[in-house]
XYZ file of C-alpha atoms in Angstrom:
718
model
C 3.901 16.167 37.338
C 5.441 16.053 33.900
C 3.454 14.555 31.060
C 4.189 11.392 29.192
C 6.150 13.277 26.543
C 8.371 14.787 29.201
C 8.937 11.371 30.790
C 9.818 9.927 27.386
C 12.180 12.808 26.615
C 14.065 12.461 29.898
C 14.292 8.685 29.542
C 15.534 8.957 25.973
C 18.317 11.358 26.972
C 19.442 9.033 29.757
C 19.459 6.003 27.452
C 21.392 7.948 24.812
C 24.076 8.777 27.416
C 24.196 5.054 28.372
C 23.680 5.770 32.049
C 21.303 3.853 34.337
C 17.958 5.547 33.662
C 15.597 6.788 36.338
C 12.518 4.618 35.805
C 10.534 6.016 38.716
C 8.492 8.473 36.614
C 7.687 5.673 34.153
C 6.497 3.177 36.738
C 4.438 5.826 38.560
C 2.400 6.859 35.518
C -1.278 6.445 36.298
C -3.221 9.685 35.964
C -4.282 11.756 32.961
C -0.696 11.818 31.711
C -1.073 8.072 31.080
C -4.755 7.581 30.314
C -4.968 10.426 27.771
C -1.951 9.235 25.771
C -2.160 7.241 22.540
C -1.470 3.531 22.855
C 1.595 3.673 20.604
C 3.145 6.361 22.808
C 2.705 4.166 25.874
C 4.126 1.125 24.055
C 7.136 3.131 22.878
C 7.830 4.357 26.411
C 7.611 0.895 27.990
C 9.935 -0.714 25.445
C 12.430 2.131 25.788
C 12.374 1.728 29.562
C 13.027 -2.021 29.322
C 15.886 -1.621 26.836
C 17.363 1.341 28.717
C 17.378 -0.456 32.056
C 19.272 -3.424 30.666
C 21.626 -1.263 28.566
C 22.512 0.819 31.630
C 23.377 -2.274 33.650
C 20.232 -2.176 35.754
C 17.865 -4.961 36.825
C 14.872 -6.165 34.830
C 11.763 -4.065 35.378
C 9.278 -6.171 33.459
C 6.810 -6.512 36.296
C 6.553 -2.784 36.904
C 6.208 -2.047 33.190
C 3.472 -4.649 32.771
C 1.632 -3.010 35.653
C 1.677 0.313 33.799
C 0.438 -1.465 30.683
C -2.393 -3.093 32.637
C -3.478 0.253 34.125
C -3.674 1.750 30.644
C -5.524 -1.179 29.074
C -8.067 -1.338 31.904
C -8.858 2.370 32.204
C -7.953 4.271 29.037
C -10.652 4.999 26.476
C -7.900 5.365 23.836
C -6.709 1.763 24.186
C -7.155 -0.169 20.931
C -5.413 -3.393 21.943
C -3.084 -3.266 18.914
C 0.255 -2.060 20.295
C 0.525 -2.955 23.981
C 0.062 -6.739 23.595
C 2.871 -6.774 21.049
C 4.973 -4.512 23.266
C 4.530 -6.860 26.212
C 5.538 -9.835 24.092
C 8.570 -7.936 22.825
C 9.657 -7.096 26.365
C 9.363 -10.811 27.143
C 11.612 -11.560 24.166
C 14.097 -8.978 25.479
C 14.059 -10.710 28.872
C 14.709 -14.053 27.168
C 17.629 -12.550 25.222
C 19.220 -11.242 28.424
C 18.619 -14.470 30.324
C 20.171 -16.517 27.499
C 22.911 -13.898 26.866
C 21.942 -14.250 23.219
C 22.960 -11.556 20.692
C 20.846 -13.390 18.131
C 17.664 -12.912 20.153
C 18.672 -9.312 20.741
C 18.949 -8.828 16.976
C 15.443 -10.273 16.695
C 14.238 -7.667 19.183
C 15.738 -4.990 16.938
C 14.022 -6.504 13.915
C 10.617 -6.396 15.586
C 11.209 -2.834 16.756
C 12.081 -1.654 13.251
C 9.023 -3.093 11.463
C 7.252 -0.388 9.461
C 9.387 2.368 11.026
C 11.632 4.155 8.500
C 13.083 6.357 11.250
C 14.230 3.457 13.414
C 17.951 3.794 12.469
C 17.870 7.429 13.644
C 16.326 6.544 16.997
C 18.131 5.762 20.222
C 17.341 2.034 20.035
C 20.247 0.816 17.828
C 22.822 2.436 20.114
C 21.108 1.141 23.250
C 20.849 -2.387 21.873
C 24.527 -2.303 20.874
C 25.455 -1.279 24.420
C 23.337 -4.104 25.803
C 24.967 -6.567 23.393
C 28.355 -5.510 24.741
C 27.196 -6.374 28.241
C 25.701 -9.693 27.194
C 28.764 -10.823 25.233
C 31.884 -9.028 26.467
C 34.083 -11.225 24.273
C 32.216 -10.018 21.175
C 32.454 -13.469 19.631
C 30.428 -13.012 16.473
C 27.934 -10.235 17.046
C 24.202 -10.395 16.596
C 24.313 -13.408 14.315
C 25.494 -15.908 16.920
C 24.415 -17.178 20.321
C 26.682 -17.573 23.293
C 24.378 -20.251 24.575
C 23.785 -23.032 22.061
C 20.514 -23.845 23.763
C 19.057 -20.358 23.301
C 15.767 -19.952 21.531
C 16.329 -19.298 17.846
C 14.392 -16.666 15.942
C 11.772 -17.827 13.541
C 10.777 -20.799 15.666
C 7.269 -19.425 15.899
C 7.221 -19.370 19.716
C 8.513 -16.959 22.302
C 9.504 -18.266 25.684
C 7.706 -16.584 28.547
C 9.932 -14.686 30.985
C 10.985 -16.477 34.122
C 9.119 -15.653 37.347
C 12.065 -13.604 38.534
C 12.045 -11.537 35.395
C 8.292 -11.161 35.360
C 8.154 -9.855 38.893
C 11.294 -7.764 38.721
C 12.703 -9.379 41.883
C 15.264 -12.004 42.583
C 17.281 -11.195 39.464
C 20.704 -9.739 39.149
C 21.745 -6.805 37.016
C 23.270 -7.247 33.600
C 27.036 -7.702 34.100
C 29.381 -4.983 32.931
C 31.973 -5.911 30.265
C 35.454 -6.766 31.418
C 38.261 -4.403 30.494
C 40.426 -5.375 27.536
C 37.828 -7.542 25.793
C 37.163 -7.364 22.079
C 34.362 -4.952 21.081
C 31.026 -6.209 19.837
C 29.575 -4.848 16.592
C 28.366 -1.283 16.904
C 24.958 0.294 16.573
C 25.139 0.106 12.790
C 24.429 -3.619 12.729
C 21.454 -3.258 15.047
C 20.151 -0.469 12.796
C 19.841 -2.807 9.791
C 16.529 -4.607 10.212
C 14.519 -6.602 7.705
C 12.269 -3.611 7.043
C 15.179 -1.191 6.555
C 16.976 -3.706 4.326
C 13.861 -4.092 2.180
C 13.368 -0.327 1.901
C 16.968 0.075 0.755
C 16.520 -2.722 -1.782
C 13.409 -1.069 -3.223
C 15.232 2.260 -3.505
C 18.030 0.586 -5.451
C 15.484 -1.171 -7.677
C 13.651 2.088 -8.350
C 16.992 3.660 -9.286
C 17.718 0.844 -11.738
C 20.473 -0.783 -9.628
C 19.167 -4.316 -10.127
C 22.135 -6.339 -8.832
C 22.452 -4.409 -5.575
C 18.675 -4.450 -5.129
C 18.540 -8.226 -5.562
C 21.218 -8.754 -2.885
C 19.455 -6.499 -0.376
C 16.027 -7.957 -1.061
C 17.320 -11.527 -0.702
C 18.836 -10.537 2.633
C 15.528 -8.975 3.696
C 13.679 -12.129 2.624
C 15.938 -14.310 4.782
C 15.445 -11.977 7.731
C 11.660 -11.978 7.381
C 11.569 -15.751 7.180
C 13.787 -16.007 10.261
C 11.502 -13.730 12.290
C 8.351 -15.513 10.987
C 6.760 -12.472 9.351
C 5.187 -14.823 6.861
C 3.102 -12.363 4.820
C 6.085 -10.069 4.325
C 8.363 -13.002 3.573
C 5.902 -14.240 0.950
C 5.841 -10.851 -0.774
C 9.632 -10.441 -0.614
C 9.945 -13.262 -3.148
C 8.062 -11.034 -5.600
C 10.430 -8.151 -4.821
C 13.410 -10.403 -5.577
C 11.730 -11.526 -8.815
C 11.327 -7.901 -9.878
C 15.023 -7.244 -9.264
C 16.102 -10.373 -11.140
C 13.879 -9.493 -14.104
C 15.331 -5.984 -14.161
C 18.765 -7.607 -14.504
C 17.533 -9.800 -17.369
C 17.715 -12.995 -15.297
C 14.388 -14.532 -16.316
C 15.370 -18.105 -15.400
C 16.575 -17.061 -11.974
C 13.359 -15.108 -11.459
C 11.338 -18.198 -12.377
C 13.347 -20.232 -9.850
C 12.563 -17.660 -7.159
C 8.906 -18.000 -8.113
C 9.108 -21.716 -7.409
C 10.662 -20.957 -4.007
C 7.781 -18.594 -3.313
C 5.224 -21.240 -4.288
C 6.805 -23.779 -1.940
C 7.028 -21.233 0.878
C 3.347 -20.300 0.547
C 2.380 -23.964 0.442
C 4.318 -24.457 3.688
C 2.449 -21.532 5.282
C -0.849 -23.151 4.317
C 0.153 -26.406 6.009
C 1.720 -24.744 9.067
C -0.878 -22.213 10.241
C -4.301 -23.426 11.399
C -7.538 -21.701 10.319
C -8.371 -18.585 12.310
C -11.475 -18.823 14.482
C -13.136 -16.783 17.176
C -12.989 -13.021 17.925
C -10.359 -11.144 15.981
C -9.966 -13.950 13.460
C -10.188 -11.557 10.516
C -6.886 -9.894 11.493
C -5.083 -12.899 12.957
C -2.594 -13.045 10.082
C -2.116 -9.535 8.717
C -2.586 -7.786 12.083
C -1.844 -10.384 14.763
C -2.254 -9.556 18.409
C 1.277 -10.741 19.124
C 4.517 -10.402 17.247
C 3.781 -13.223 14.816
C 0.665 -14.541 13.073
C -0.596 -17.834 14.443
C -3.648 -18.462 12.257
C -4.808 -18.014 8.679
C -8.195 -16.816 7.418
C -9.616 -17.668 3.980
C -8.968 -14.069 2.929
C -5.323 -14.416 3.981
C -5.159 -17.643 1.979
C -6.385 -15.821 -1.125
C -4.012 -12.919 -0.511
C -0.993 -15.238 -0.519
C -2.270 -16.886 -3.695
C -2.426 -13.444 -5.284
C 1.231 -12.912 -4.409
C 2.123 -16.126 -6.219
C -0.028 -15.221 -9.216
C 1.604 -11.791 -9.402
C 5.038 -13.381 -9.612
C 3.926 -15.860 -12.267
C 2.435 -13.120 -14.425
C 5.599 -11.001 -14.093
C 7.815 -13.890 -15.210
C 5.510 -14.775 -18.104
C 5.251 -11.156 -19.195
C 9.023 -10.760 -19.405
C 9.625 -14.219 -20.850
C 7.142 -13.700 -23.698
C 6.996 -9.887 -23.869
C 3.277 -10.135 -23.143
C 1.409 -6.911 -22.418
C -1.616 -8.902 -21.175
C 0.401 -10.751 -18.546
C 2.084 -7.531 -17.463
C -1.297 -5.815 -17.076
C -2.531 -8.744 -14.973
C 0.529 -8.438 -12.719
C -0.024 -4.687 -12.309
C -3.686 -5.288 -11.491
C -2.918 -7.907 -8.856
C -0.199 -5.760 -7.337
C -2.097 -2.471 -7.228
C -5.760 -3.413 -6.879
C -7.179 -2.033 -3.645
C -3.830 -0.517 -2.570
C -4.254 3.239 -2.212
C -0.519 3.814 -1.737
C 0.598 2.116 -4.947
C 1.154 5.330 -6.938
C 3.387 6.804 -4.218
C 5.385 3.593 -3.718
C 8.603 2.641 -5.562
C 6.761 -0.024 -7.578
C 5.619 2.134 -10.528
C 9.252 3.137 -11.158
C 10.407 -0.472 -10.767
C 7.744 -1.694 -13.177
C 8.711 1.045 -15.611
C 12.221 -0.451 -15.766
C 10.659 -3.781 -16.735
C 8.409 -2.137 -19.321
C 11.337 -0.313 -20.910
C 13.329 -3.538 -21.148
C 10.755 -6.114 -22.227
C 7.850 -4.348 -23.947
C 7.528 -5.032 -27.655
C 8.364 -2.058 -29.906
C 5.367 0.144 -30.494
C 3.345 -1.483 -27.696
C 4.212 0.297 -24.435
C 3.212 -1.318 -21.166
C 1.006 0.769 -18.878
C 2.305 1.004 -15.323
C 0.179 3.580 -13.522
C -3.331 2.784 -14.760
C -4.510 -0.513 -13.319
C -7.933 -2.109 -13.392
C -9.128 -0.165 -10.354
C -8.225 3.062 -12.157
C -10.230 1.885 -15.174
C -13.139 1.132 -12.892
C -12.999 4.537 -11.200
C -12.811 6.335 -14.540
C -15.790 4.361 -15.873
C -17.912 5.548 -12.957
C -16.722 9.156 -13.272
C -17.366 9.263 -17.006
C -21.073 8.645 -16.418
C -21.290 12.131 -14.886
C -20.665 13.672 -18.302
C -23.303 11.502 -19.966
C -20.950 9.033 -21.612
C -22.546 7.321 -24.591
C -24.179 3.944 -24.104
C -21.747 2.253 -26.501
C -18.711 3.707 -24.708
C -19.980 2.721 -21.249
C -20.847 -0.851 -22.252
C -17.570 -1.357 -24.138
C -15.573 -0.074 -21.137
C -17.421 -2.357 -18.703
C -16.973 -5.458 -20.863
C -13.260 -4.734 -21.418
C -12.752 -4.085 -17.698
C -14.450 -7.351 -16.766
C -12.263 -9.258 -19.234
C -9.115 -7.622 -17.826
C -10.009 -8.480 -14.245
C -10.829 -12.026 -15.334
C -7.353 -12.437 -16.853
C -5.895 -11.516 -13.479
C -8.087 -14.109 -11.750
C -10.278 -11.437 -10.100
C -13.521 -12.735 -11.557
C -15.768 -11.547 -8.744
C -14.357 -8.038 -9.033
C -15.068 -8.116 -12.764
C -18.654 -9.191 -12.132
C -19.186 -6.348 -9.673
C -17.735 -3.862 -12.171
C -20.205 -5.073 -14.785
C -23.104 -4.701 -12.355
C -21.931 -1.176 -11.511
C -22.038 -0.339 -15.199
C -25.574 -1.730 -15.413
C -26.729 0.401 -12.478
C -25.193 3.532 -13.980
C -26.454 2.695 -17.480
C -30.001 2.349 -16.168
C -29.663 5.761 -14.533
C -28.604 7.310 -17.843
C -30.564 5.359 -20.441
C -33.358 3.559 -18.632
C -34.023 0.004 -17.509
C -35.130 -1.347 -20.877
C -31.913 -0.319 -22.641
C -29.862 -1.789 -19.789
C -31.629 -5.150 -19.732
C -31.035 -5.444 -23.476
C -27.246 -5.805 -23.082
C -26.717 -7.036 -19.510
C -29.021 -10.070 -19.857
C -26.393 -12.020 -21.770
C -24.137 -12.041 -18.651
C -26.709 -12.966 -15.993
C -26.057 -16.717 -16.222
C -22.380 -16.075 -15.396
C -23.063 -13.562 -12.628
C -25.685 -15.514 -10.684
C -23.439 -18.349 -9.340
C -20.692 -15.970 -8.145
C -22.576 -12.951 -6.756
C -26.194 -14.027 -6.279
C -26.988 -11.588 -3.471
C -25.516 -8.561 -5.192
C -27.181 -9.454 -8.489
C -30.571 -9.833 -6.810
C -30.203 -6.443 -5.117
C -29.169 -4.766 -8.380
C -32.153 -6.235 -10.236
C -34.507 -5.090 -7.482
C -32.994 -1.603 -7.625
C -33.518 -1.392 -11.372
C -37.194 -2.271 -10.871
C -37.820 0.227 -8.047
C -41.220 1.895 -8.334
C -40.331 5.117 -6.505
C -37.357 7.328 -5.809
C -37.480 6.586 -2.078
C -37.426 2.832 -2.684
C -34.617 3.245 -5.225
C -32.530 5.163 -2.665
C -33.050 2.425 -0.073
C -32.144 -0.349 -2.503
C -29.115 1.569 -3.743
C -27.882 1.809 -0.148
C -28.251 -1.968 0.173
C -26.375 -2.529 -3.077
C -23.577 -0.185 -2.003
C -23.256 -1.943 1.355
C -23.020 -5.387 -0.258
C -20.337 -4.350 -2.738
C -18.054 -3.083 0.060
C -16.930 -6.701 0.484
C -15.097 -6.164 -2.806
C -12.217 -3.700 -3.022
C -14.128 -1.507 -5.473
C -13.981 2.245 -6.142
C -16.588 4.516 -4.635
C -19.868 4.044 -6.489
C -21.438 7.304 -5.372
C -19.160 9.340 -7.648
C -21.216 8.036 -10.596
C -23.988 9.884 -12.365
C -26.822 11.001 -10.152
C -26.312 8.276 -7.535
C -25.206 10.623 -4.765
C -27.969 12.732 -3.202
C -25.827 15.849 -3.743
C -24.533 14.741 -7.127
C -24.160 17.164 -10.015
C -26.761 15.638 -12.329
C -30.495 16.369 -11.988
C -33.035 13.709 -11.001
C -33.997 11.258 -13.678
C -37.135 11.738 -15.734
C -40.245 9.543 -15.518
C -38.634 6.836 -17.646
C -35.492 6.763 -15.539
C -33.421 8.649 -18.107
C -31.342 11.578 -16.859
C -32.552 14.960 -18.083
C -30.332 16.445 -20.770
C -29.193 20.030 -20.957
C -28.670 20.473 -17.214
C -25.677 22.163 -15.650
C -22.343 20.443 -16.195
C -20.826 18.351 -13.365
C -17.620 19.341 -11.664
C -14.771 17.388 -13.217
C -11.815 15.300 -12.126
C -8.578 16.063 -13.960
C -6.187 13.188 -13.335
C -2.823 11.915 -14.535
C -2.102 8.197 -14.571
C 1.556 8.279 -15.429
C 1.643 9.896 -18.868
C -2.078 9.344 -19.477
C -4.293 12.408 -18.977
C -7.937 11.835 -18.043
C -10.708 14.415 -17.670
C -13.725 12.997 -15.838
C -12.802 9.502 -16.969
C -12.374 10.431 -20.630
C -8.877 9.838 -22.014
C -7.538 13.065 -23.470
C -3.940 11.969 -24.139
C -2.506 8.478 -23.730
C 0.941 10.076 -23.843
C 0.572 13.654 -22.683
C 2.898 16.176 -24.375
C 5.588 17.427 -22.024
C 4.600 21.142 -22.293
C 1.026 20.322 -21.260
C 2.230 18.158 -18.377
C 4.417 20.993 -17.088
C 1.609 23.520 -17.440
C -0.981 21.390 -15.654
C 1.481 20.510 -12.895
C 1.996 24.198 -12.088
C -1.682 25.099 -12.378
C -2.610 22.029 -10.318
C -0.233 23.021 -7.535
C -1.919 26.410 -7.242
C -5.369 24.797 -7.447
C -4.646 22.340 -4.641
C -2.877 24.936 -2.490
C -5.791 27.366 -2.772
C -8.267 24.620 -1.900
C -6.311 23.660 1.213
C -6.266 27.280 2.352
C -9.878 27.976 1.424
C -8.817 30.779 -0.913
C -9.760 31.737 -4.427
C -7.686 29.969 -7.096
C -5.337 32.630 -8.479
C -4.717 33.383 -12.131
C -1.070 32.967 -13.112
C 0.220 35.411 -15.660
C 1.919 34.246 -18.825
C 5.191 35.639 -17.496
C 4.982 33.732 -14.225
C 4.017 30.512 -15.998
C 6.870 31.024 -18.429
C 9.350 31.317 -15.551
C 7.995 28.218 -13.785
C 7.693 25.983 -16.852
C 10.588 27.169 -18.999
C 8.229 27.812 -21.935
C 7.663 31.064 -23.769
C 4.273 32.792 -23.401
C 3.514 32.085 -27.064
C 4.277 28.388 -26.615
C 2.057 28.262 -23.521
C -0.821 29.869 -25.402
C -0.451 27.339 -28.212
C -0.379 24.472 -25.663
C -3.625 25.713 -24.113
C -5.333 26.053 -27.510
C -4.361 22.533 -28.542
C -5.468 21.085 -25.202
C -8.879 22.720 -25.470
C -9.358 21.441 -29.012
C -8.396 17.873 -28.056
C -10.740 17.963 -25.034
C -13.655 19.009 -27.224
C -12.885 16.286 -29.761
C -12.589 13.527 -27.150
C -15.788 14.535 -25.374
C -17.651 14.695 -28.684
C -16.545 11.131 -29.447
C -17.352 9.555 -26.073
C -20.126 11.636 -24.504
C -23.326 13.490 -25.271
C -22.221 16.370 -23.028
C -20.057 18.918 -24.866
C -17.238 20.559 -22.944
C -16.609 24.272 -23.141
C -13.225 25.680 -24.133
C -12.569 27.102 -20.643
C -14.077 24.247 -18.636
C -10.663 22.953 -17.533
C -8.131 25.737 -18.154
C -9.595 29.183 -17.697
C -7.940 32.233 -19.282
C -8.069 36.005 -18.968
C -6.294 37.685 -17.290
C -3.970 34.688 -16.954
C -4.415 30.938 -16.629
C -5.811 28.706 -13.895
C -7.754 25.482 -13.423
C -11.369 26.619 -13.492
C -12.643 26.294 -9.890
C -16.258 26.438 -11.071
C -15.948 23.229 -13.098
C -12.876 21.359 -11.780
C -13.440 19.475 -8.556
C -10.380 17.239 -8.188
C -6.853 17.282 -9.576
C -4.494 14.329 -9.544
C -0.989 15.506 -10.456
C 1.435 13.688 -12.727
C 4.150 11.618 -11.057
C 6.846 13.981 -9.803
C 10.358 13.756 -11.204
C 12.424 11.341 -9.129
C 14.883 13.458 -7.085
C 18.401 12.183 -6.466
C 18.380 10.694 -2.988
C 20.905 8.726 -0.938
C 20.380 5.015 -1.362
C 22.005 4.081 1.922
C 20.532 5.177 5.272
C 22.437 7.599 7.418
C 24.455 6.378 10.379
C 22.565 5.945 13.656
C 22.627 8.995 15.819
C 21.051 10.432 18.916
C 17.573 11.601 17.928
C 16.972 15.289 17.489
C 14.439 17.103 19.622
C 11.775 19.568 18.633
C 9.685 21.979 20.631
C 6.180 20.687 21.221
C 3.116 22.892 21.151
C 2.858 22.818 24.947
C 6.399 24.096 25.377
C 7.941 20.756 26.263
C 10.534 19.005 24.157
C 9.704 15.822 22.297
C 11.564 13.492 19.952
C 11.628 14.693 16.369
C 9.318 12.877 13.991
C 10.803 10.029 12.043
C 11.564 10.608 8.414
C 9.053 9.017 6.052
C 9.022 7.834 2.566
C 9.251 7.180 0.579
C 18.710 -11.146 -20.661
C 18.046 -11.394 -24.227
C 14.431 -11.260 -25.298
C 12.602 -14.442 -26.092
C 10.267 -14.674 -29.025
C 6.587 -14.555 -28.029
C 4.871 -17.888 -27.707
C 1.247 -18.605 -28.356
C -1.217 -18.317 -25.489
C -2.083 -22.025 -25.626
C 1.557 -23.075 -25.409
C 2.193 -20.753 -22.493
C -0.875 -21.900 -20.574
C 0.151 -25.528 -21.015
C 3.676 -24.723 -19.876
C 2.358 -22.941 -16.790
C 0.071 -25.785 -15.807
C 2.822 -28.372 -16.223
C 5.321 -26.420 -14.147
C 3.046 -25.941 -11.145
C 2.490 -29.173 -9.229
C 0.101 -27.636 -6.716
C -3.335 -27.090 -8.209
C -4.212 -24.314 -5.814
C -1.113 -22.363 -6.766
C -1.267 -22.645 -10.545
C -3.597 -19.973 -11.898
C -3.780 -19.867 -15.654
C -4.519 -16.500 -17.237
C -8.218 -15.969 -17.533
C -9.188 -18.443 -14.807
C -9.107 -18.084 -11.033
C -6.991 -20.225 -8.800
C -8.623 -22.887 -6.670
C -10.217 -20.972 -3.793
C -9.891 -21.805 -0.141
C -12.797 -24.046 0.913
C -14.042 -21.389 3.299
C -13.862 -18.453 0.862
C -17.220 -17.189 -0.256
C -17.288 -16.294 -3.917
C -19.325 -13.199 -3.097
C -16.724 -11.903 -0.635
C -13.397 -11.493 -2.439
C -10.379 -10.199 -0.563
C -10.451 -6.498 0.184
C -7.355 -5.529 -1.764
C -3.713 -6.441 -1.678
C -0.571 -4.335 -1.523
C 2.750 -5.778 -0.469
C 3.837 -6.668 3.035
C 0.569 -6.241 4.936
C 2.097 -7.043 8.339
C 4.962 -4.545 8.216
C 3.367 -1.894 10.348
C 5.227 -0.046 13.020
C 5.092 -1.422 16.535
C 5.977 2.023 17.793
């Protein structure tokens, strides 16, 4: 018996040829070929079978497909319960579209299918849905945007009609009628290939390329589509995307108006969705069991407020050319989102920075508050001075407070206290951290109590146990890994602390992290260059590529000769040697200023007989942002999916492609805060810089949301 991949491949070829598919192998799946498959593979197969049967003029097969789904959910160890419930609901929506002969509902099916799937336009689904639309509406009245039946269910209503008994059982129903000859054609597969997700991705590509007007049109269209299909989290974030595009075009007033629309939309979400309760409540909004969220948790409430605050800070930053407001927007947008650096948003924000930043005061795009936090913890491994560590922690807490992330700022300060005690002892730590205790205790009482107990531990074993408790409590906050700090990890690079809790000096140096944050170069959390010279960036990019490649292969990092580096960087050997000498001198100067641990000349870049990143002292390398390659802004036309040879000799579908005005004079902070408070009628949606918004009644101050990132519900159904 052929495996699930073979069944999928045969079914896909039949659907692509628009012939009635043979669904026998699908409905008979029950053995290892079904139970050992991933849930998404089973969901993809069932949806393809339902669409293919209707598109080929066959009867509904919902009952048989639901039986396959039930067998998998009851018996497969690999079932997670994330894809098949949504697939079953989507098949029900497809049945409703056929029963109502509604191209609009069929377009909604396409929109759900395309969520989080960049390769959807290249799949067989757009063509199959177009063929089905031709059968549903032979006259081709108005395409996917209209309903033949005025009483059909409209998308975005928040409910999905259950299939009729005939459809659910697969009996007593007639086949989809074939189109009559001579009728007008319905829109082709191209219109079914343009979903809300694809439209948004295109809009972001245009925005990243600086095409603000086109980006704004596409993003507005995506926003309307998301609102129509009731993807409320994505719809809420799309307002911020539109604001970014309008600000890029210099339309500050229009961006502010969009911000008001976003505020009203979020307020409507708060009044529409009930609180989430019971099992699975934590993911009821961002990862609903069905196609649409039906409940809202306190964390979801705070997440939507963060979207609104991000938009307000962006508008204020561009209206008043305020670096502080821009930094707060970057922090809210990027905090806790691991994919921010690889997303289009840094390039989009760079367009804003180039347009609105005051001369001589560039706006930082790539280094947000979480990057500051991570670098503060890393710098403790090279014995950063007490003054530098305390100043960094206080500045970081103030920055997070401006963004309204007060709890995160408190946790960052406590992290600094824990690390400071490890380096300089409890007495020196208590001397400076005591002044903040009155502010920390109301917001994070449990974490503060654990930190204080850890600092007073009488033995190393007790300290390790209390540190584990502290680390577990802080996971409720989207904070960087604490165990990368000095001596906190059991296998860390620093030696055990002395009797007074102070780390022993003169021990072997830790292995370093060399990281780029845009143009800023950091070595183990110490800023080497705020704007890295281009020759050094090119050199480190090449050396970093070899370093990472050798690590992935488990090989020794090779030395690159001056000639090879010259060919790959476009610099002469003499210029490369001068670049290396200057870099080493700057590293030594920066480490002498900020740490008590001197850095050797070859600690980062090792020479003789060529150059390489020193594998004995460099642990991690974060490359600079790659140059943006010219790429098509519009997606390719839908086509029959390619096939590739699987490892078992069978053919399988090829993997989907993946990603990827005049200036106003600055106003005083007091005037701007007053203006903000007057323009926001809803108290819970009017955060002023430096103060948090009104929290949801059920939100614990010690459990802030675990990060943001745009569009949390746009994940692929397939």
